CSV table of C-alpha atoms in Angstrom, one decimal:
chain,number,residue,atom,x,y,z
A,1,UNK,CA,49.9,-44.6,-91.3
A,2,UNK,CA,48.2,-41.3,-90.5
A,3,UNK,CA,45.7,-41.6,-87.6
A,4,UNK,CA,42.1,-40.7,-88.7
A,5,UNK,CA,40.5,-37.7,-87.1
A,6,UNK,CA,37.3,-38.3,-85.1
A,7,UNK,CA,35.2,-36.9,-88.0
A,8,UNK,CA,36.9,-39.2,-90.4
A,9,UNK,CA,36.3,-42.2,-88.0
A,10,UNK,CA,32.6,-41.4,-87.8
A,11,UNK,CA,32.4,-41.2,-91.6
A,12,UNK,CA,34.1,-44.5,-92.0
A,13,UNK,CA,32.0,-46.2,-89.2
A,14,UNK,CA,28.8,-44.9,-90.7
A,15,UNK,CA,29.6,-46.4,-94.1
A,16,UNK,CA,29.8,-49.9,-92.4
A,17,UNK,CA,26.3,-51.2,-92.0
A,18,UNK,CA,27.3,-53.5,-89.2
A,19,UNK,CA,29.0,-50.8,-87.2
A,20,UNK,CA,27.1,-47.6,-88.1
A,21,UNK,CA,24.8,-47.7,-85.0
A,22,UNK,CA,27.8,-47.9,-82.7
A,23,UNK,CA,29.8,-45.1,-84.2
A,24,UNK,CA,29.6,-42.8,-81.1
A,25,UNK,CA,30.5,-45.7,-78.8
A,26,UNK,CA,33.5,-46.6,-80.9
A,27,UNK,CA,34.8,-43.0,-80.7
A,28,UNK,CA,35.5,-43.8,-77.1
A,29,UNK,CA,39.1,-44.9,-77.4
A,30,UNK,CA,39.1,-47.8,-74.9
A,31,UNK,CA,36.4,-49.5,-77.0
A,32,UNK,CA,37.1,-48.4,-80.5
A,33,UNK,CA,36.5,-50.6,-83.5
A,34,UNK,CA,38.4,-53.6,-82.1
A,35,UNK,CA,36.4,-53.5,-78.8
A,36,UNK,CA,33.1,-53.2,-80.7
A,37,UNK,CA,33.8,-56.2,-82.8
A,38,UNK,CA,34.6,-58.2,-79.6
A,39,UNK,CA,31.2,-57.1,-78.2
A,40,UNK,CA,29.4,-58.3,-81.4
A,41,UNK,CA,31.0,-61.7,-80.9
A,42,UNK,CA,30.2,-61.9,-77.1
A,43,UNK,CA,27.7,-64.1,-75.5
A,44,UNK,CA,26.0,-63.2,-72.2
A,45,UNK,CA,23.6,-65.1,-70.0
A,46,UNK,CA,21.4,-62.7,-68.0
A,47,UNK,CA,19.8,-64.4,-65.1
A,48,UNK,CA,16.8,-62.4,-63.9
A,49,UNK,CA,14.7,-59.9,-65.8
A,50,UNK,CA,13.3,-57.6,-63.2
A,51,UNK,CA,14.4,-54.1,-62.4
A,52,UNK,CA,18.1,-54.7,-62.8
A,53,UNK,CA,17.7,-57.3,-65.6
A,54,UNK,CA,15.5,-55.1,-67.9
A,55,UNK,CA,17.9,-52.2,-67.6
A,56,UNK,CA,20.9,-54.4,-68.1
A,57,UNK,CA,19.4,-56.0,-71.2
A,58,UNK,CA,18.6,-52.7,-72.8
A,59,UNK,CA,22.1,-51.3,-72.2
A,60,UNK,CA,23.8,-54.4,-73.5
A,61,UNK,CA,21.6,-54.8,-76.6
A,62,UNK,CA,22.1,-51.1,-77.4
A,63,UNK,CA,25.8,-51.5,-76.9
A,64,UNK,CA,25.9,-54.4,-79.5
A,65,UNK,CA,26.5,-57.5,-77.4
A,66,UNK,CA,25.9,-60.1,-80.1
A,67,UNK,CA,24.0,-62.7,-78.1
A,68,UNK,CA,22.0,-62.3,-75.0
A,69,UNK,CA,20.1,-65.1,-73.3
A,70,UNK,CA,17.5,-63.9,-70.8
A,71,UNK,CA,16.5,-66.4,-68.2
A,72,UNK,CA,13.6,-65.6,-65.9
A,73,UNK,CA,10.8,-67.7,-64.4
A,74,UNK,CA,8.4,-64.8,-63.6
A,75,UNK,CA,5.5,-63.0,-65.3
A,76,UNK,CA,4.7,-59.3,-65.4
A,77,UNK,CA,2.7,-57.8,-62.5
A,78,UNK,CA,1.4,-54.3,-62.1
A,79,UNK,CA,3.9,-53.4,-59.4
A,80,UNK,CA,6.8,-54.2,-61.8
A,81,UNK,CA,6.0,-51.2,-64.0
A,82,UNK,CA,7.4,-48.7,-61.6
A,83,UNK,CA,11.0,-49.8,-62.2
A,84,UNK,CA,11.2,-52.5,-64.8
A,85,UNK,CA,12.0,-50.3,-67.8
A,86,UNK,CA,11.2,-52.6,-70.7
A,87,UNK,CA,7.6,-53.4,-69.7
A,88,UNK,CA,4.3,-51.5,-70.2
A,89,UNK,CA,0.6,-51.9,-69.6
A,90,UNK,CA,0.1,-53.8,-72.9
A,91,UNK,CA,2.6,-56.4,-71.7
A,92,UNK,CA,0.7,-56.7,-68.4
A,93,UNK,CA,-2.6,-57.1,-70.2
A,94,UNK,CA,-1.1,-59.8,-72.5
A,95,UNK,CA,0.0,-61.9,-69.5
A,96,UNK,CA,3.5,-62.2,-70.9
A,97,UNK,CA,6.4,-63.7,-69.1
A,98,UNK,CA,9.1,-61.2,-68.4
A,99,UNK,CA,11.8,-62.9,-70.5
A,100,UNK,CA,9.5,-63.0,-73.6
A,101,UNK,CA,8.2,-59.5,-73.2
A,102,UNK,CA,11.8,-58.2,-72.9
A,103,UNK,CA,12.9,-60.2,-76.0
A,104,UNK,CA,10.2,-58.7,-78.1
A,105,UNK,CA,11.1,-55.1,-77.1
A,106,UNK,CA,14.9,-55.7,-77.4
A,107,UNK,CA,14.6,-57.1,-80.9
A,108,UNK,CA,12.8,-54.0,-82.0
A,109,UNK,CA,15.7,-51.9,-80.5
A,110,UNK,CA,18.4,-53.9,-82.3
A,111,UNK,CA,17.6,-56.4,-84.9
A,112,UNK,CA,21.3,-57.1,-85.6
A,113,UNK,CA,21.9,-59.0,-82.3
A,114,UNK,CA,20.3,-62.2,-81.1
A,115,UNK,CA,18.1,-62.2,-78.0
A,116,UNK,CA,16.8,-65.5,-76.6
A,117,UNK,CA,14.1,-65.7,-74.0
A,118,UNK,CA,14.1,-68.7,-71.6
A,119,UNK,CA,11.1,-68.9,-69.3
A,120,UNK,CA,12.5,-71.3,-66.7
A,121,UNK,CA,13.3,-71.5,-63.0
A,122,UNK,CA,17.1,-71.5,-62.6
A,123,UNK,CA,18.3,-74.3,-60.3
A,124,UNK,CA,21.3,-76.5,-59.8
A,125,UNK,CA,20.1,-79.2,-62.2
A,126,UNK,CA,19.8,-76.8,-65.2
A,127,UNK,CA,22.0,-73.8,-64.8
A,128,UNK,CA,25.1,-75.4,-66.4
A,129,UNK,CA,23.1,-76.2,-69.5
A,130,UNK,CA,21.4,-72.8,-69.6
A,131,UNK,CA,24.7,-71.0,-69.4
A,132,UNK,CA,27.0,-73.4,-71.3
A,133,UNK,CA,27.8,-71.1,-74.2
A,134,UNK,CA,28.0,-67.8,-72.2
A,135,UNK,CA,31.3,-65.8,-72.0
A,136,UNK,CA,29.9,-63.9,-69.0
A,137,UNK,CA,27.1,-64.4,-66.4
A,138,UNK,CA,25.1,-61.4,-65.3
A,139,UNK,CA,23.1,-61.1,-62.1
A,140,UNK,CA,19.7,-59.6,-62.5
A,141,UNK,CA,18.2,-61.6,-59.7
A,142,UNK,CA,16.7,-60.6,-56.3
A,143,UNK,CA,17.8,-63.5,-54.0
A,144,UNK,CA,21.0,-64.9,-52.7
A,145,UNK,CA,20.2,-68.6,-53.4
A,146,UNK,CA,20.4,-67.9,-57.1
A,147,UNK,CA,23.4,-65.6,-56.7
A,148,UNK,CA,25.3,-68.3,-54.8
A,149,UNK,CA,24.4,-70.7,-57.6
A,150,UNK,CA,25.7,-68.3,-60.2
A,151,UNK,CA,28.9,-67.8,-58.1
A,152,UNK,CA,29.5,-71.6,-57.9
A,153,UNK,CA,29.1,-72.0,-61.7
A,154,UNK,CA,31.3,-69.0,-62.5
A,155,UNK,CA,34.1,-70.1,-60.1
A,156,UNK,CA,33.9,-73.8,-61.3
A,157,UNK,CA,34.1,-72.8,-65.0
A,158,UNK,CA,36.4,-69.8,-64.5
A,159,UNK,CA,34.0,-67.4,-66.1
A,160,UNK,CA,33.5,-63.8,-65.0
A,161,UNK,CA,30.2,-62.6,-63.6
A,162,UNK,CA,28.9,-59.3,-62.3
A,163,UNK,CA,26.9,-59.1,-59.1
A,164,UNK,CA,24.3,-56.4,-58.5
A,165,UNK,CA,21.6,-55.6,-56.0
A,166,UNK,CA,19.2,-52.7,-55.4
A,167,UNK,CA,16.9,-52.3,-52.4
A,168,UNK,CA,15.2,-49.2,-51.1
A,169,UNK,CA,17.8,-46.4,-51.9
A,170,UNK,CA,20.8,-48.7,-51.6
A,171,UNK,CA,22.7,-50.3,-54.4
A,172,UNK,CA,25.7,-52.8,-54.6
A,173,UNK,CA,27.7,-54.0,-57.5
A,174,UNK,CA,30.9,-55.9,-58.0
A,175,UNK,CA,32.6,-57.7,-61.0
A,176,UNK,CA,33.9,-61.2,-60.1
A,177,UNK,CA,36.8,-62.6,-62.1
A,178,UNK,CA,37.4,-66.1,-60.6
A,179,UNK,CA,40.8,-66.6,-59.0
A,180,UNK,CA,41.7,-62.9,-59.6
A,181,UNK,CA,39.1,-61.2,-57.4
A,182,UNK,CA,37.2,-62.3,-54.4
A,183,UNK,CA,34.1,-64.3,-55.2
A,184,UNK,CA,30.7,-63.6,-53.6
A,185,UNK,CA,31.3,-66.2,-50.9
A,186,UNK,CA,34.6,-64.7,-50.0
A,187,UNK,CA,32.5,-61.7,-48.9
A,188,UNK,CA,29.4,-63.6,-47.7
A,189,UNK,CA,30.0,-67.1,-46.4
A,190,UNK,CA,26.3,-67.8,-45.7
A,191,UNK,CA,23.0,-66.2,-46.8
A,192,UNK,CA,22.0,-63.7,-44.2
A,193,UNK,CA,18.8,-64.4,-42.2
A,194,UNK,CA,15.6,-62.8,-43.6
A,195,UNK,CA,15.5,-60.2,-40.8
A,196,UNK,CA,18.9,-58.9,-42.0
A,197,UNK,CA,18.2,-59.3,-45.7
A,198,UNK,CA,15.6,-56.7,-46.9
A,199,UNK,CA,14.1,-57.2,-50.3
A,200,UNK,CA,12.1,-55.0,-52.7
A,201,UNK,CA,8.9,-56.6,-51.3
A,202,UNK,CA,9.8,-55.7,-47.7
A,203,UNK,CA,11.8,-52.4,-48.0
A,204,UNK,CA,10.7,-51.2,-51.5
A,205,UNK,CA,13.0,-49.8,-54.1
A,206,UNK,CA,13.5,-46.6,-56.0
A,207,UNK,CA,13.7,-46.8,-59.8
A,208,UNK,CA,16.6,-44.4,-60.1
A,209,UNK,CA,18.6,-46.7,-57.8
A,210,UNK,CA,18.0,-49.6,-60.1
A,211,UNK,CA,19.1,-47.6,-63.0
A,212,UNK,CA,22.3,-46.5,-61.3
A,213,UNK,CA,23.3,-50.1,-60.2
A,214,UNK,CA,22.5,-51.5,-63.6
A,215,UNK,CA,24.6,-48.8,-65.3
A,216,UNK,CA,27.6,-49.7,-63.0
A,217,UNK,CA,27.2,-53.4,-63.8
A,218,UNK,CA,27.0,-52.7,-67.5
A,219,UNK,CA,30.1,-50.6,-67.5
A,220,UNK,CA,32.0,-53.5,-65.9
A,221,UNK,CA,30.6,-55.9,-68.4
A,222,UNK,CA,31.8,-53.8,-71.3
A,223,UNK,CA,35.3,-53.6,-69.8
A,224,UNK,CA,35.4,-57.4,-69.4
A,225,UNK,CA,34.0,-58.3,-72.8
A,226,UNK,CA,36.3,-55.9,-74.6
A,227,UNK,CA,39.3,-57.3,-72.8
A,228,UNK,CA,40.1,-54.1,-70.8
A,229,UNK,CA,40.7,-56.0,-67.6
A,230,UNK,CA,43.1,-53.4,-66.2
A,231,UNK,CA,40.2,-51.0,-66.1
A,232,UNK,CA,37.9,-53.3,-64.1
A,233,UNK,CA,36.9,-52.0,-60.7
A,234,UNK,CA,37.8,-54.8,-58.4
A,235,UNK,CA,36.2,-53.2,-55.4
A,236,UNK,CA,32.7,-53.6,-54.0
A,237,UNK,CA,30.8,-50.5,-55.1
A,238,UNK,CA,28.1,-49.3,-52.7
A,239,UNK,CA,25.7,-46.4,-53.0
A,240,UNK,CA,23.1,-44.8,-50.7
A,241,UNK,CA,21.3,-42.5,-53.2
A,242,UNK,CA,19.0,-41.0,-50.6
A,243,UNK,CA,21.8,-39.9,-48.3
A,244,UNK,CA,24.2,-39.0,-51.2
A,245,UNK,CA,26.8,-41.5,-50.3
A,246,UNK,CA,29.0,-43.5,-52.8
A,247,UNK,CA,31.9,-45.7,-51.7
A,248,UNK,CA,34.2,-48.3,-53.1
A,249,UNK,CA,35.2,-50.9,-50.6
A,250,UNK,CA,38.5,-52.7,-50.8
A,251,UNK,CA,37.8,-56.4,-50.6
A,252,UNK,CA,41.0,-58.0,-51.9
A,253,UNK,CA,42.1,-59.3,-48.5
A,254,UNK,CA,39.0,-61.5,-48.3
A,255,UNK,CA,40.5,-63.5,-51.2
A,256,UNK,CA,44.2,-63.3,-50.3
A,257,UNK,CA,43.8,-64.1,-46.6
A,258,UNK,CA,40.5,-66.1,-46.5
A,259,UNK,CA,39.7,-69.8,-46.9
A,260,UNK,CA,36.6,-69.4,-49.1
A,261,UNK,CA,34.4,-72.5,-49.2
A,262,UNK,CA,33.9,-71.9,-52.9
A,263,UNK,CA,37.0,-70.5,-54.6
A,264,UNK,CA,39.6,-71.9,-52.1
A,265,UNK,CA,38.1,-75.1,-51.0
A,266,UNK,CA,36.5,-75.9,-54.3
A,267,UNK,CA,33.2,-76.9,-52.7
A,268,UNK,CA,30.3,-76.0,-54.9
A,269,UNK,CA,27.4,-76.6,-52.5
A,270,UNK,CA,24.7,-74.7,-54.4
A,271,UNK,CA,25.7,-76.1,-57.8
A,272,UNK,CA,25.7,-79.6,-56.4
A,273,UNK,CA,22.3,-79.2,-54.8
A,274,UNK,CA,23.6,-79.5,-51.2
A,275,UNK,CA,22.4,-76.0,-50.3
A,276,UNK,CA,19.7,-73.7,-51.5
A,277,UNK,CA,15.9,-73.7,-51.7
A,278,UNK,CA,14.1,-76.4,-53.7
A,279,UNK,CA,10.8,-74.5,-53.4
A,280,UNK,CA,10.3,-71.0,-52.4
A,281,UNK,CA,7.7,-69.8,-49.9
A,282,UNK,CA,7.5,-66.2,-51.1
A,283,UNK,CA,6.1,-64.9,-47.8
A,284,UNK,CA,6.6,-61.2,-48.5
A,285,UNK,CA,4.5,-61.7,-51.7
A,286,UNK,CA,2.0,-64.0,-50.0
A,287,UNK,CA,2.8,-66.6,-52.7
A,288,UNK,CA,4.4,-70.0,-53.1
A,289,UNK,CA,6.6,-71.0,-56.0
A,290,UNK,CA,6.4,-74.7,-56.9
A,291,UNK,CA,9.1,-76.0,-59.2
A,292,UNK,CA,8.8,-79.6,-60.4
A,293,UNK,CA,11.6,-82.0,-59.9
A,294,UNK,CA,11.4,-83.0,-63.5
A,295,UNK,CA,10.2,-81.1,-66.5
A,296,UNK,CA,6.6,-81.9,-67.5
A,297,UNK,CA,4.6,-80.9,-70.5
A,298,UNK,CA,1.3,-79.2,-69.6
A,299,UNK,CA,-1.6,-79.1,-72.1
A,300,UNK,CA,-3.1,-75.6,-71.4
A,301,UNK,CA,-6.4,-76.1,-73.3
A,302,UNK,CA,-7.1,-79.3,-71.4
A,303,UNK,CA,-6.3,-77.8,-68.0
A,304,UNK,CA,-8.2,-74.6,-68.9
A,305,UNK,CA,-11.4,-76.6,-69.7
A,306,UNK,CA,-11.0,-78.6,-66.5
A,307,UNK,CA,-10.8,-75.4,-64.5
A,308,UNK,CA,-13.7,-73.8,-66.2
A,309,UNK,CA,-15.9,-76.8,-65.4
A,310,UNK,CA,-15.0,-76.2,-61.8
A,311,UNK,CA,-16.2,-72.6,-62.2
A,312,UNK,CA,-12.7,-70.9,-62.3
A,313,UNK,CA,-11.9,-67.9,-64.4
A,314,UNK,CA,-9.1,-68.8,-66.8
A,315,UNK,CA,-6.9,-67.1,-69.3
A,316,UNK,CA,-3.9,-68.5,-71.1
A,317,UNK,CA,-1.4,-68.0,-73.9
A,318,UNK,CA,1.5,-70.1,-75.1
A,319,UNK,CA,3.6,-69.0,-72.2
A,320,UNK,CA,1.4,-69.3,-69.1
A,321,UNK,CA,-2.0,-70.1,-67.7
A,322,UNK,CA,-3.6,-67.9,-65.1
A,323,UNK,CA,-6.6,-69.2,-63.1
A,324,UNK,CA,-8.6,-67.5,-60.4
A,325,UNK,CA,-9.5,-70.1,-57.7
A,326,UNK,CA,-10.9,-68.0,-54.9
A,327,UNK,CA,-9.3,-66.8,-52.7
A,328,UNK,CA,-6.2,-67.9,-54.6
A,329,UNK,CA,-4.7,-67.4,-58.1
A,330,UNK,CA,-2.8,-70.1,-59.8
A,331,UNK,CA,-0.2,-69.2,-62.5
A,332,UNK,CA,0.9,-72.3,-64.4
A,333,UNK,CA,3.8,-72.6,-66.9
A,334,UNK,CA,4.2,-75.2,-69.7
A,335,UNK,CA,6.9,-77.2,-67.8
A,336,UNK,CA,4.5,-77.8,-64.8
A,337,UNK,CA,6.0,-75.0,-62.7
A,338,UNK,CA,3.5,-72.9,-60.8
A,339,UNK,CA,3.1,-69.9,-58.6
A,340,UNK,CA,0.2,-69.9,-56.1
A,341,UNK,CA,-0.8,-66.4,-55.0
A,342,UNK,CA,-2.9,-65.8,-51.9
A,343,UNK,CA,-1.0,-68.1,-49.5
A,344,UNK,CA,2.4,-68.2,-48.0
A,345,UNK,CA,2.0,-71.9,-46.9
A,346,UNK,CA,3.6,-74.5,-49.1
A,347,UNK,CA,1.2,-77.3,-48.0
A,348,UNK,CA,-1.8,-75.2,-48.9
A,349,UNK,CA,-0.3,-74.4,-52.3
A,350,UNK,CA,0.6,-78.0,-53.0
A,351,UNK,CA,-3.0,-79.1,-52.1
A,352,UNK,CA,-4.4,-76.6,-54.6
A,353,UNK,CA,-2.0,-77.7,-57.3
A,354,UNK,CA,-2.8,-81.4,-56.7
A,355,UNK,CA,-6.5,-80.8,-56.8
A,356,UNK,CA,-6.7,-78.9,-60.0
A,357,UNK,CA,-3.5,-80.0,-61.9
A,358,UNK,CA,-2.3,-83.3,-60.5
A,359,UNK,CA,0.2,-84.7,-58.0
A,360,UNK,CA,3.0,-82.4,-57.1
A,361,UNK,CA,6.5,-83.6,-56.2
A,362,UNK,CA,8.7,-80.7,-55.2
């Protein structure tokens, strides 16, 4: 059979309503029509919808990944708009959670794929259920507790995941294919102390760095989902954009010669709840996150009326309630989860929650 020319391929692709939008992507031989159809059947769980997550979501939806579940606990703040590419000032004014705002934008970009928003805290009790149908797990987070949790689940269930991080002008990325490449705990046995673990809240971050890291992650995702495993970069990719440095670090020995607590010893401490934070004192943000031990159902109109009687300024929508309780701000979610801004002390945050919402058990 005579091979079609690129022009003939484009003409054929553009006659197929399902494939037409991906015609230029399919002209790239390693993907082609076969790879594109694999992408359309793929299911990805994206954990975290901040700087990396928004860029990753946009790239994957535009590439035609058929199902994307976005899991994020947070809501949009003004400082997010500098680097979180899917959000704008209208989303901020609407008090939308990140996952839902992203879903709305992404469905306008590509109506032929399915995007699901899950506004939840990811923890050891729910991560397996949230990711049960995913072919690949994708890191859009900003903390190692969650990354170690993702790593445990990926190794236990033998599913690939792609790690990414961006802080200041530095970026890191690495695809992890359990039992073929080192896992994250092969490289990092324990979470580094806060003094050695800068975050966007302490060291800042440049938006172009976020874009570069997400692009590297997304390329590796496309390789994995299209079955091009021989092309996967199995090294740790590191970039210092400000000082014009890019390196690929060989890490294979950490798997071959190590005795990793996760992939060699089969101990899943984070997935089993033996390690990791149960509540987070977000000191750099002067805020405390209070996740409930069991899911509740909060009646926003009732809570709003109670708070207004107390003289608090309250706004709410189906996704969250925001109350100004001077000098604090309480952000409440339908499952009972809350963020208390204006304090870094858990006891103070719990006292505020108990007074205005009810007893807290975290």
